[in-house]
CSV table of C-alpha atoms in Angstrom, one decimal:
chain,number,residue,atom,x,y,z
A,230,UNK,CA,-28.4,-2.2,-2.9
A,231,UNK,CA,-26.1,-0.7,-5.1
A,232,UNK,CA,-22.3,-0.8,-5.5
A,233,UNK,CA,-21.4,2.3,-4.1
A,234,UNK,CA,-23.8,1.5,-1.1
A,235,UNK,CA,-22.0,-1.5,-1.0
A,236,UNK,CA,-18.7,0.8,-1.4
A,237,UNK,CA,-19.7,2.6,1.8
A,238,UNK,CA,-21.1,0.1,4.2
A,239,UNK,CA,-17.1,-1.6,3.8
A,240,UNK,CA,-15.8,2.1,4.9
A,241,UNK,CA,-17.6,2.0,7.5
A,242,UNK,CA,-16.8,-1.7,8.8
A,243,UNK,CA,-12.8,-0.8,8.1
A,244,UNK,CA,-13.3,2.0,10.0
A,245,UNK,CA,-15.5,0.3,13.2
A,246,UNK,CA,-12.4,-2.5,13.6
A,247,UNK,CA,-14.7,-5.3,13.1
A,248,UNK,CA,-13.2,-8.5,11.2
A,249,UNK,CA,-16.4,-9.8,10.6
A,250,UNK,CA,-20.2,-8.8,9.3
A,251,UNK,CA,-23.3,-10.8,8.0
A,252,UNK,CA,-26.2,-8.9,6.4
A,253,UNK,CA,-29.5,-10.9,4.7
A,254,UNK,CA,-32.4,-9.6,3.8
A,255,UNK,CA,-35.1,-11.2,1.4
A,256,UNK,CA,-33.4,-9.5,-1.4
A,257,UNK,CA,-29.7,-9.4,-0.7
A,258,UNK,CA,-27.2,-11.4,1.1
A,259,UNK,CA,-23.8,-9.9,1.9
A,260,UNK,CA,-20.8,-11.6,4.1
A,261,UNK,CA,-18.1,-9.4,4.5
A,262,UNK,CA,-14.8,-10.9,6.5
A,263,UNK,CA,-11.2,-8.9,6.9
A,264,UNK,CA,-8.3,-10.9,7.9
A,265,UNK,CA,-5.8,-8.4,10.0
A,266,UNK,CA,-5.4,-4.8,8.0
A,267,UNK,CA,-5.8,-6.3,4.4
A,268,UNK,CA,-8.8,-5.3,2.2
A,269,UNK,CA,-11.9,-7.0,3.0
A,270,UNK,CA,-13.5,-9.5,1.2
A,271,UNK,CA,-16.8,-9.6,-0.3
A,272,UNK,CA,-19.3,-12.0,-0.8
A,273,UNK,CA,-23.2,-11.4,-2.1
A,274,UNK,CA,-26.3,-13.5,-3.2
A,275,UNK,CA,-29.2,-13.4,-4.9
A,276,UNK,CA,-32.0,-15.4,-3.1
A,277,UNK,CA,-33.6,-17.5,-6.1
A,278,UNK,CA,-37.2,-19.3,-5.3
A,279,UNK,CA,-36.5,-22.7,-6.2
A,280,UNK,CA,-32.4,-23.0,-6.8
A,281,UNK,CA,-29.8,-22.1,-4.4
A,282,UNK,CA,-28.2,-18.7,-5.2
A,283,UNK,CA,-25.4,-18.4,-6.6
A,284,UNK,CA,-22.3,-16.2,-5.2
A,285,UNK,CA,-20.9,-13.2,-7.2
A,286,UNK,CA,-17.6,-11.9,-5.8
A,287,UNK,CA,-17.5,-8.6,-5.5
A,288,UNK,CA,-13.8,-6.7,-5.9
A,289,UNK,CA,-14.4,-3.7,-4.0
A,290,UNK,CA,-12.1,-0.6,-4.3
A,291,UNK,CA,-9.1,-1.5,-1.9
A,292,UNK,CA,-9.4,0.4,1.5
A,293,UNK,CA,-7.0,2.6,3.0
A,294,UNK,CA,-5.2,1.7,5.6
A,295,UNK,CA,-4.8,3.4,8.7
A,296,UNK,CA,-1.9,5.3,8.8
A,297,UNK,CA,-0.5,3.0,10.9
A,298,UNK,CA,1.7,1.5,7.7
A,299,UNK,CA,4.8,3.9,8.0
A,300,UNK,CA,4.5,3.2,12.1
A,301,UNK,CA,4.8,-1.0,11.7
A,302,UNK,CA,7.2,-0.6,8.8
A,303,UNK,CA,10.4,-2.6,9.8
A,304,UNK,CA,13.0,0.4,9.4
A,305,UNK,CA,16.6,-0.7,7.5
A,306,UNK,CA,18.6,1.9,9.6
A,307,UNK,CA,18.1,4.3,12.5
A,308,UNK,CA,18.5,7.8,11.6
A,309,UNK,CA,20.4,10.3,13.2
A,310,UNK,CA,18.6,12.2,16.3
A,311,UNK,CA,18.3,15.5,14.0
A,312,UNK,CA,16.0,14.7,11.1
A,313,UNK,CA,15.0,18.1,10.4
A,314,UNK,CA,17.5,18.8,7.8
A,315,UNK,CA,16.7,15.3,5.8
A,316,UNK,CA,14.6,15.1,2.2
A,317,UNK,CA,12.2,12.9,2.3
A,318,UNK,CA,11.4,11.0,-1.3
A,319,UNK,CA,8.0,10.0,-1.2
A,320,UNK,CA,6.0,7.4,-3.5
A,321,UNK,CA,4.6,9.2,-7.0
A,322,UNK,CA,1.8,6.3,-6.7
A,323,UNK,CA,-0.1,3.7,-5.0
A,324,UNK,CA,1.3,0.1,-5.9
A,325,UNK,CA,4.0,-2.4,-4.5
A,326,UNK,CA,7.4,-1.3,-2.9
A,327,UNK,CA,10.4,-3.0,-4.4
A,328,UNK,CA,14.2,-2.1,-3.7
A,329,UNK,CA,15.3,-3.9,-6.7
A,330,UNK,CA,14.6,-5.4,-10.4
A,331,UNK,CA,14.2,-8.9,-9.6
A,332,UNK,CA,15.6,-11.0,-6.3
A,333,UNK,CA,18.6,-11.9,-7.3
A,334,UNK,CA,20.1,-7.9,-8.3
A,335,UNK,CA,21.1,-6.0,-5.6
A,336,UNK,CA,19.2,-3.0,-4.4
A,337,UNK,CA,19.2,-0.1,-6.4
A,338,UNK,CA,20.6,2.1,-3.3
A,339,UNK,CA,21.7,1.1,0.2
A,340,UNK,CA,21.6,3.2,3.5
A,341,UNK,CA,25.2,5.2,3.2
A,342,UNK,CA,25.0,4.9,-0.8
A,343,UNK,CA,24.9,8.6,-2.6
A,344,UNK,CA,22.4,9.3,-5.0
A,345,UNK,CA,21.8,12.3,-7.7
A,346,UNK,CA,19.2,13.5,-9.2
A,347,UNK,CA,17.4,11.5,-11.6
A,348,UNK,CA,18.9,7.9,-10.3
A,349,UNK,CA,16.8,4.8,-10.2
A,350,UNK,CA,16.2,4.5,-6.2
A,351,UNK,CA,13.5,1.4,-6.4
A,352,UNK,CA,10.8,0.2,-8.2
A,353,UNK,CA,7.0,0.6,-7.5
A,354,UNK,CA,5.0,-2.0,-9.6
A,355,UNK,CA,1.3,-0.6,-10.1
A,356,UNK,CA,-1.3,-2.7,-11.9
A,357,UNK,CA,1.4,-5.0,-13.4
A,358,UNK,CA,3.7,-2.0,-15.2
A,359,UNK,CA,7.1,-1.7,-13.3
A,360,UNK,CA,7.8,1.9,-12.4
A,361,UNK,CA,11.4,3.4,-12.1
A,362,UNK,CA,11.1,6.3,-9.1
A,363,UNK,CA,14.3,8.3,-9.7
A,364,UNK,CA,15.8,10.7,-6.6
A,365,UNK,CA,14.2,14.1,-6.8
A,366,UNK,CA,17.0,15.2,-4.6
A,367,UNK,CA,21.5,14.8,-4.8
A,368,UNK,CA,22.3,13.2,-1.4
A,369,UNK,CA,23.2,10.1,1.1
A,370,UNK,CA,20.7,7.9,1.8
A,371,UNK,CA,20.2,8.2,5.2
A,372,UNK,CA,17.1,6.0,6.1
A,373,UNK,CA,14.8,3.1,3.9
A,374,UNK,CA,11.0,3.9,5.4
A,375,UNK,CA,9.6,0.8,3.6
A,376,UNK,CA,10.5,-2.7,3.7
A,377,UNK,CA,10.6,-4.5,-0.2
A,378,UNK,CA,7.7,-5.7,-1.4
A,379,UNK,CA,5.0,-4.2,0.8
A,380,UNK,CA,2.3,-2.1,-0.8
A,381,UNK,CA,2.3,2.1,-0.4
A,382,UNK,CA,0.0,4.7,-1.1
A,383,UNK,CA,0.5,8.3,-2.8
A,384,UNK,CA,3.1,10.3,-1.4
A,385,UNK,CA,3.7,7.9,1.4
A,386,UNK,CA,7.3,8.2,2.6
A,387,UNK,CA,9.9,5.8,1.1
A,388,UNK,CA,13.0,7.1,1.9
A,389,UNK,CA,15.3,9.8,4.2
A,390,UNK,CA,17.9,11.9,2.2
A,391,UNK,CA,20.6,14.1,3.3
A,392,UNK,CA,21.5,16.7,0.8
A,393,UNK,CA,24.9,17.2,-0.3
């Protein structure tokens, strides 16, 4: 069984809902357990004659999550009933959400704060380099879409604008 065989049959088990699958045959071994919505874990074996096989871990590609994320997001403020005139800046990458530098500095912006183009409105950290994502747009900020240090995808929604 190859990797991307291996690749697919986890698609397909994030996609059926199960939390849990066990697959042996006299060549392979494979244990595959999810934990909530988090990227499944992998565990195979090769069967060896006379010793006990031992266990390779796997690290498969991370799986994309329903698009339930922006839905279960905890939301900073409500937004006013007429969103349709709001600018929406979305995430550049996939990586991990952060409002601020470290803890202890304040967030960049605040719901009510006014931002231009080109100012620092969070962080996203992606495979250990810290990315500055700088407002595409001059307006208040209106609504934060993602709570701090949560994972997002590309061109996931992080935050509601409204243009000056």
């Amino acid at each position: 069984m190859s990797t991307q065989d291996i690749q697919q049959l986890i698609d397909f088990i994030s996609q059926s809902g199960l939390d849990e699958v066990n697959i042996e045959t006299t060549d392979l071994k494979i244990s595959v357990k999810r934990y909530g919505s988090g990227v499944p874990v992998v565990a195979a074996a090769a069967p060896a004659p006379a010793a006990p096989a031992p266990v390779a871990a796997l690290q498969p590609q991370p799986v994309a999550a329903p698009a339930q994320t922006a839905a279960a997001a905890p939301t900073v403020a409500a937004p006013k009933a007429d969103s349709s005139n709001y600018v929406t800046i979305k995430s550049p990458m996939i990586g991990t959400f952060y409002r601020s530098s470290n803890p202890e500095t304040p967030s960049f912006v605040e719901v009510g704060d006014t931002v231009s183009e080109g100012k620092v409105v969070c962080i996203i950290e992606a495979m250990k380099l810290f990315n500055e994502i700088e407002s595409e747009v001059s307006g208040r900020i209106v609504k934060v879409l993602v709570e701090n240090a949560t994972p997002v995808e590309y061109d996931q929604p992080l935050f509601l604008v409204e243009p000056i």
